[in-house]
Short mmCIF file of C-alpha atoms in Angstrom, two decimals:
data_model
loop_
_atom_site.label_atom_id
_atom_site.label_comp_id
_atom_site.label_asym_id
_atom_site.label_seq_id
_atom_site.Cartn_x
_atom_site.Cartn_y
_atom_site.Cartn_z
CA UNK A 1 0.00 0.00 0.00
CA UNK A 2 2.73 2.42 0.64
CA UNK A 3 3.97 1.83 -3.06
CA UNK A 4 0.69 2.50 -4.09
CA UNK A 5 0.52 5.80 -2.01
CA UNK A 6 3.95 6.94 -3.10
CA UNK A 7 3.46 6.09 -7.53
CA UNK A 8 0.16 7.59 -7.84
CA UNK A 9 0.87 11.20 -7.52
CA UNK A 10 4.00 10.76 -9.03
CA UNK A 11 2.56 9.40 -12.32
CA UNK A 12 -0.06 12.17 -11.78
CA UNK A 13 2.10 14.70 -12.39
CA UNK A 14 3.91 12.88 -15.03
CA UNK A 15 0.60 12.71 -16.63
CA UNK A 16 0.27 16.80 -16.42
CA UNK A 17 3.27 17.48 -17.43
CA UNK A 18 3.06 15.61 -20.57
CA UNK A 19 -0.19 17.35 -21.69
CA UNK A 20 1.65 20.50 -20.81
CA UNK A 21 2.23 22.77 -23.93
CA UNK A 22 6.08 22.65 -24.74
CA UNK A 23 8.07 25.97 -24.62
CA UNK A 24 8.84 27.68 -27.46
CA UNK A 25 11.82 27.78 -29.62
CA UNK A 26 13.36 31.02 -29.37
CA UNK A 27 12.81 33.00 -32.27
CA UNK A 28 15.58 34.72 -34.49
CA UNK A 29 16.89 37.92 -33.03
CA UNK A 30 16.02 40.67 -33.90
CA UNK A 31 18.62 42.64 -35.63
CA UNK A 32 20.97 45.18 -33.78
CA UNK A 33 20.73 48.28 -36.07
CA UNK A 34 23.50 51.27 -35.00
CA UNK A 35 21.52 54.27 -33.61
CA UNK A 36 22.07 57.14 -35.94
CA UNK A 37 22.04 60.65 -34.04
CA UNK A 38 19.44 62.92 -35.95
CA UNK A 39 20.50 66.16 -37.43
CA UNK A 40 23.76 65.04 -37.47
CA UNK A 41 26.84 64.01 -39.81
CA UNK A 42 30.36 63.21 -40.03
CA UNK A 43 33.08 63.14 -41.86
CA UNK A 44 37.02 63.05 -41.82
CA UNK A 45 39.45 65.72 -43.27
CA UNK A 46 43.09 65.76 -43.64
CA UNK A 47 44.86 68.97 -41.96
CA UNK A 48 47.74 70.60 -43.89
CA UNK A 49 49.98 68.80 -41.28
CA UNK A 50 48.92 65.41 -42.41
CA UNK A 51 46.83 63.87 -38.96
CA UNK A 52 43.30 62.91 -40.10
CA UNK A 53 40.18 64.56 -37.80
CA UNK A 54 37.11 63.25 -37.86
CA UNK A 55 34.29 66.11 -37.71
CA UNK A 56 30.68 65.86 -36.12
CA UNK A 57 28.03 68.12 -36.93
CA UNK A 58 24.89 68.77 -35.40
CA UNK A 59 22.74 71.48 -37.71
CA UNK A 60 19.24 72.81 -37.07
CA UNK A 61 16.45 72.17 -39.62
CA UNK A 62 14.71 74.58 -41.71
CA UNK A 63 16.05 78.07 -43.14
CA UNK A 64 19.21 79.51 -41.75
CA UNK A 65 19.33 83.14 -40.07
CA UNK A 66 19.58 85.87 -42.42
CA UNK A 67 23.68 86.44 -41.09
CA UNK A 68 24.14 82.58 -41.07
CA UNK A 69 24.25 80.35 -37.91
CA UNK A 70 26.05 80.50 -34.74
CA UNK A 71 29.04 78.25 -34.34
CA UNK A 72 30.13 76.36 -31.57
CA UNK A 73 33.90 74.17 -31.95
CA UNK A 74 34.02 71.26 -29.39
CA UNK A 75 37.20 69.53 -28.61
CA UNK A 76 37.37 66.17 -28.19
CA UNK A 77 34.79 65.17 -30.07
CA UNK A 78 34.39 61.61 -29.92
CA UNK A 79 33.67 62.07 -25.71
CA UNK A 80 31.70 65.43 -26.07
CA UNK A 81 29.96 65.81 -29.28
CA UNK A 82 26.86 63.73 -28.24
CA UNK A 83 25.76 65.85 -25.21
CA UNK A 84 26.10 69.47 -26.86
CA UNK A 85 24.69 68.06 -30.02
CA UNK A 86 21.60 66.42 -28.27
CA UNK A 87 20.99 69.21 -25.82
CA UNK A 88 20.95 71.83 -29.01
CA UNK A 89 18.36 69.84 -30.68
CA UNK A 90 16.27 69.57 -28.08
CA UNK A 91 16.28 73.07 -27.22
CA UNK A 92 13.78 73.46 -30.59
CA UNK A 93 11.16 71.85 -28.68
CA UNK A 94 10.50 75.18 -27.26
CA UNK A 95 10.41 77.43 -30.40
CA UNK A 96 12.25 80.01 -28.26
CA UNK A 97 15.25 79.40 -31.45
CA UNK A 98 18.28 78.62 -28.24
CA UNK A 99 18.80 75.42 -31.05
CA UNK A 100 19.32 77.58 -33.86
CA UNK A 101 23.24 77.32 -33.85
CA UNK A 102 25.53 74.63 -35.59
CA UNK A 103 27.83 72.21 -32.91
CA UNK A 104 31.16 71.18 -34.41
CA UNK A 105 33.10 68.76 -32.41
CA UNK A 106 36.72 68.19 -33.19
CA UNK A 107 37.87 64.71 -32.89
CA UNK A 108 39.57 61.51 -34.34
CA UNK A 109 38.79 58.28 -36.37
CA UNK A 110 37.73 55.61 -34.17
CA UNK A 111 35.95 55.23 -31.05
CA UNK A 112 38.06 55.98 -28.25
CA UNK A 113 36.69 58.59 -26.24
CA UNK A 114 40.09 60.37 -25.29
CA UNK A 115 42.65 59.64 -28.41
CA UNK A 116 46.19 59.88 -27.53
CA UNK A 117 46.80 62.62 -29.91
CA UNK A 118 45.06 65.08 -28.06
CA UNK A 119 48.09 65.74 -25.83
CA UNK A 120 49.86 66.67 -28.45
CA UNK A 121 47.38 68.58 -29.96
CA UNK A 122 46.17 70.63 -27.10
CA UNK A 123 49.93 71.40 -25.59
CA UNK A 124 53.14 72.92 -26.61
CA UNK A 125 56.69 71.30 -26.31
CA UNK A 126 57.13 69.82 -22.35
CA UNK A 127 59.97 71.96 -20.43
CA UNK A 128 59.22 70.07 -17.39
CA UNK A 129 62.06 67.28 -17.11
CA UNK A 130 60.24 64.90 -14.74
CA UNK A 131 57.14 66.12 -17.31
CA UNK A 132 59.04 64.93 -20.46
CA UNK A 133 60.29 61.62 -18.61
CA UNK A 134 56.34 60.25 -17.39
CA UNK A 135 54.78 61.41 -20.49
CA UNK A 136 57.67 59.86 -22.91
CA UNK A 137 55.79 57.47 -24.93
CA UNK A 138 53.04 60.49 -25.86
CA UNK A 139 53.05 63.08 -28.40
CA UNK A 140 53.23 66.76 -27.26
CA UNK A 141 53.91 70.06 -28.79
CA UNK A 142 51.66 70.57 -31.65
CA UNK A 143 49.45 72.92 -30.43
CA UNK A 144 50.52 75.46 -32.72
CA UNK A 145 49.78 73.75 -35.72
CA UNK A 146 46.43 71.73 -34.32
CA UNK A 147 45.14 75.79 -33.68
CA UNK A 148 46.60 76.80 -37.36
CA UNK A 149 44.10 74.12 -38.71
CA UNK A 150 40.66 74.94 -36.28
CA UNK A 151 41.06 78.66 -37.33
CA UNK A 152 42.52 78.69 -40.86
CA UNK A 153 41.20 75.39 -42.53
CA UNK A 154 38.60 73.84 -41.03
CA UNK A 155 36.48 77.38 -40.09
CA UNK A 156 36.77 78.10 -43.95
CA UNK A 157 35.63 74.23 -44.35
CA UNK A 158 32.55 74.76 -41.75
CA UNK A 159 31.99 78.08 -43.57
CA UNK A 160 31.49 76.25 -47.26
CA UNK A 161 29.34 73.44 -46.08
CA UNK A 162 27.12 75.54 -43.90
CA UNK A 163 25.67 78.98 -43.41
CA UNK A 164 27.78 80.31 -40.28
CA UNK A 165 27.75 83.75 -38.89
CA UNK A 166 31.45 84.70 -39.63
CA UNK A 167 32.06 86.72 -36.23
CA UNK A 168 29.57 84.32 -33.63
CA UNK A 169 31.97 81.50 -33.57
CA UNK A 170 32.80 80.11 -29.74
CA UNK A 171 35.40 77.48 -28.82
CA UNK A 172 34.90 74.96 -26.03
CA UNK A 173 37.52 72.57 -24.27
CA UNK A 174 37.84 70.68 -21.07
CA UNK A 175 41.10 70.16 -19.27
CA UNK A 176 44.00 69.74 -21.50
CA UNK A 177 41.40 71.24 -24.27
CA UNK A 178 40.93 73.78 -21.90
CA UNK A 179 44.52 74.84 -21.36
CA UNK A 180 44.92 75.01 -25.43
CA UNK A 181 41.45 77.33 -25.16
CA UNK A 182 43.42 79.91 -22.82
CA UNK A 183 46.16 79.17 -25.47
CA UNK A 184 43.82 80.42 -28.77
CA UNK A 185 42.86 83.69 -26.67
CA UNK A 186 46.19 84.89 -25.77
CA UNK A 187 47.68 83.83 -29.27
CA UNK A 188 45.03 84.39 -31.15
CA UNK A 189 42.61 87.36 -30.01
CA UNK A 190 39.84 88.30 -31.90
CA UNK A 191 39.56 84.60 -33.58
CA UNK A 192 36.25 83.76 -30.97
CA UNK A 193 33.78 85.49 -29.87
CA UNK A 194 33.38 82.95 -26.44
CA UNK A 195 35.84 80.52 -25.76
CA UNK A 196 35.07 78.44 -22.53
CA UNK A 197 37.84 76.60 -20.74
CA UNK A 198 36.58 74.12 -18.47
CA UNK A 199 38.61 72.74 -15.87
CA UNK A 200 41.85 73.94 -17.78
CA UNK A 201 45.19 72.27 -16.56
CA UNK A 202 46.82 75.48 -15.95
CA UNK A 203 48.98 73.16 -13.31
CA UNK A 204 50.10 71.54 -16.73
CA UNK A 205 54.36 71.83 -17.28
CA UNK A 206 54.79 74.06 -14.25
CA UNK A 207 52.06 76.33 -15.27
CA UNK A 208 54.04 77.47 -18.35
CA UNK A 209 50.84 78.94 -19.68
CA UNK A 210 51.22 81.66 -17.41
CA UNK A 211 54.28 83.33 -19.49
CA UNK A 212 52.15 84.15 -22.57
CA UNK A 213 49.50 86.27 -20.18
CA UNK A 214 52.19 89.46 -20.24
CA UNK A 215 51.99 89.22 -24.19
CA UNK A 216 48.81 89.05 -24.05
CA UNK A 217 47.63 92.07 -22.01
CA UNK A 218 50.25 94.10 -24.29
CA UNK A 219 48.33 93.17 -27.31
CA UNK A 220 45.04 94.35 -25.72
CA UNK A 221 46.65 97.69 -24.34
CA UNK A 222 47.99 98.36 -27.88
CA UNK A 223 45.21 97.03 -30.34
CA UNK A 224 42.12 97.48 -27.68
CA UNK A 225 39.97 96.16 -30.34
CA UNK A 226 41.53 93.01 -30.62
CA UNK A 227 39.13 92.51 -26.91
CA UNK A 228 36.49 93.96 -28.30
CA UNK A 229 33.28 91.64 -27.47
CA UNK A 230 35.53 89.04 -26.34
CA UNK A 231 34.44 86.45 -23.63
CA UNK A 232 35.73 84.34 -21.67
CA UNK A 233 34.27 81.81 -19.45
CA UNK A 234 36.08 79.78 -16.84
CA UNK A 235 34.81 76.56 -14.91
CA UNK A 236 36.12 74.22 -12.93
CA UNK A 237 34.27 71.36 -10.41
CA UNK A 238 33.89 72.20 -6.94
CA UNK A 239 35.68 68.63 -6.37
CA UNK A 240 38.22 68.59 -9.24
CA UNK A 241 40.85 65.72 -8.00
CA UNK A 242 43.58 68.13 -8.54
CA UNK A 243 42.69 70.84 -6.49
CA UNK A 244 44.90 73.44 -8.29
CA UNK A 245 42.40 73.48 -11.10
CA UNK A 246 40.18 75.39 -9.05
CA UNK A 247 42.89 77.80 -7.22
CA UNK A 248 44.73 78.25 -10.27
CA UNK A 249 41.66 79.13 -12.80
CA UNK A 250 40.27 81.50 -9.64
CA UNK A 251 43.34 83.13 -9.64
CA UNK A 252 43.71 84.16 -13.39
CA UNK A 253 40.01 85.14 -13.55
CA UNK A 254 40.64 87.39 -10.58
CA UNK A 255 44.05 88.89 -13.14
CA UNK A 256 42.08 89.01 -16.12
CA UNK A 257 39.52 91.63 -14.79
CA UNK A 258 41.26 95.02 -15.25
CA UNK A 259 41.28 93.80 -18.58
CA UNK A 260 37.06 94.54 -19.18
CA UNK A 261 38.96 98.18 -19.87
CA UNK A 262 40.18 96.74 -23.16
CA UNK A 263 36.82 94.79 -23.75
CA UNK A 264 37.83 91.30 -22.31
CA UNK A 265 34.57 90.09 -20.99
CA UNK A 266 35.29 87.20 -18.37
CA UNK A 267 34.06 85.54 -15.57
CA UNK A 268 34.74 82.40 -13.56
CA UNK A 269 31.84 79.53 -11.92
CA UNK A 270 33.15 76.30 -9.52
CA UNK A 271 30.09 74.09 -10.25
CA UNK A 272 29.63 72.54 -6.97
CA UNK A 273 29.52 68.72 -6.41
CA UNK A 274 30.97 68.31 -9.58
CA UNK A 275 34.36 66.63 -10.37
CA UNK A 276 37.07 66.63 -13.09
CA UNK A 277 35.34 64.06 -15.26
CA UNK A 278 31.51 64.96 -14.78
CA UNK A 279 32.38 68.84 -15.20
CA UNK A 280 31.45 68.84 -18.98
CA UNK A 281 27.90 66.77 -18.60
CA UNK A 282 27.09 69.90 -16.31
CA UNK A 283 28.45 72.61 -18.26
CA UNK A 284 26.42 71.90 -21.64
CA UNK A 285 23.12 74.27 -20.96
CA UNK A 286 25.45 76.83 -19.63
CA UNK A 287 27.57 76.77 -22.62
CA UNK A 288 24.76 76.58 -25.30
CA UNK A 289 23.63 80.08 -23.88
CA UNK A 290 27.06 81.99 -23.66
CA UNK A 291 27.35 80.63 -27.60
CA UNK A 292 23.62 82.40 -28.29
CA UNK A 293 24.64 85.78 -26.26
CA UNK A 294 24.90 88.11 -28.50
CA UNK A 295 26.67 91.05 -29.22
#
């Protein structure tokens, strides 16, 4: 009897699970398609110095302003592109026309985030012994040059391929792109209407940056309208890992300011909370409104 008692509800259940429905098969999956960013293209060009760039654009739709489109130059493009580009586009939601402006970022075949070549793009030629020694295996020193292809080639490029405002043009870089910002306005005056250097690595080769500021102001005192409508806009995170990223870009707002008398418009913001790497994510909305300012 306990045999009995023991088989019958096991061939019960046998019995249900055979008139169960089998599972079933898994289908074919369903294709991964890339996601294609709307409004946007990309394409590579060949500076005069021979490195490839690959360009991202991010345009509005419809008819351009009657003076052409606002322009704003992102470095590192493969890391930043997405967010300015995304944010501008959205901004037409609200027909208040904050996404009429075109978004350039600057970057390199492939997908890296942060290429290598950006060091030696953004800096000049290390000084710094113990500099020269850690960062041996890297390319530095071809700032000159990279800046000799944003202003001269690819502007005129941008220019051809889309209506631009020739004078609203606005450069934006974060930390080493940031130092070569500072770089453009004291070699270059006049070439942007806004540059913003976030977090710059003023620190960078024993602050060697610092030597072209003297040139700099002379250039202002003796052409003031080189200034003329010229702003610059500083940020750094209220917890930057290298803490002289915030003293350091405090410090050179506070010596840029007699220089408003020659036209120089700047001003400085810690974002608080923020750090070195999440500085940019909160800077976008910020920067899409100093590019629309205007005059």
């Amino acid at each position: 009897m306990a045999t009995r008692s023991i088989l019958k509800p096991l061939l019960l259940g046998a019995c249900l699970l055979a008139l169960s429905p089998l599972p079933a098969l898994a289908a074919d999956p369903v294709p991964v398609v890339p996601v294609a960013m709307p409004d946007t293209e990309t394409w590579d060009i060949q500076a005069a110095h021979g490195q490839t760039y690959r360009i991202f654009v991010s345009r509005p739709q419809g008819e351009a302003p009657k003076d052409g489109y606002p322009v704003l130059y992102v470095l590192d493009g493969n890391a930043m592109f997405a967010g300015f580009a995304e944010a501008r586009r959205i901004q037409s939601v609200y027909k208040d026309g904050q996404d009429k402006m075109i978004v350039v970022g600057i970057g390199y075949p492939g997908d890296t985030p942060y290429d290598p070549r950006r060091m030696g793009d953004f800096t000049a030629p290390i000084a710094t012994p113990a500099l020269k020694a850690l960062y041996k295996d890297f390319p530095a020193g071809g700032r000159d040059q990279f800046a000799a292809f944003l202003i001269d080639q690819l502007r005129p490029e941008i220019a051809k391929r889309y209506a631009t405002h020739p004078l609203r043009q606005s450069l934006y870089g974060h930390s080493l792109g940031g130092l070569f910002a500072l770089h453009v306005l004291y070699s270059r005056p006049g070439a942007f209407h806004t540059i913003i250097a976030a977090s710059p690595s003023i620190w960078w080769d024993n602050q060697a940056i610092l030597a072209e500021e003297p040139a700099f102001r002379a250039k202002l005192e003796k052409e003031p309208a080189l200034g003329r409508g010229t702003r610059l806009l500083m940020l750094a995170g209220e917890r930057e890992e290298t803490e002289v990223t915030v003293t350091d870009s405090a410090a050179l707002a506070k010596r840029l300011e007699p220089l408003s008398a020659y036209g120089l418009r700047s001003s400085y913001k810690v974002l608080d909370g923020e750090t070195h790497v999440t500085v940019p994510a909160r800077s976008v909305t910020m920067v899409l409104r100093a590019v629309m300012q205007w005059p």
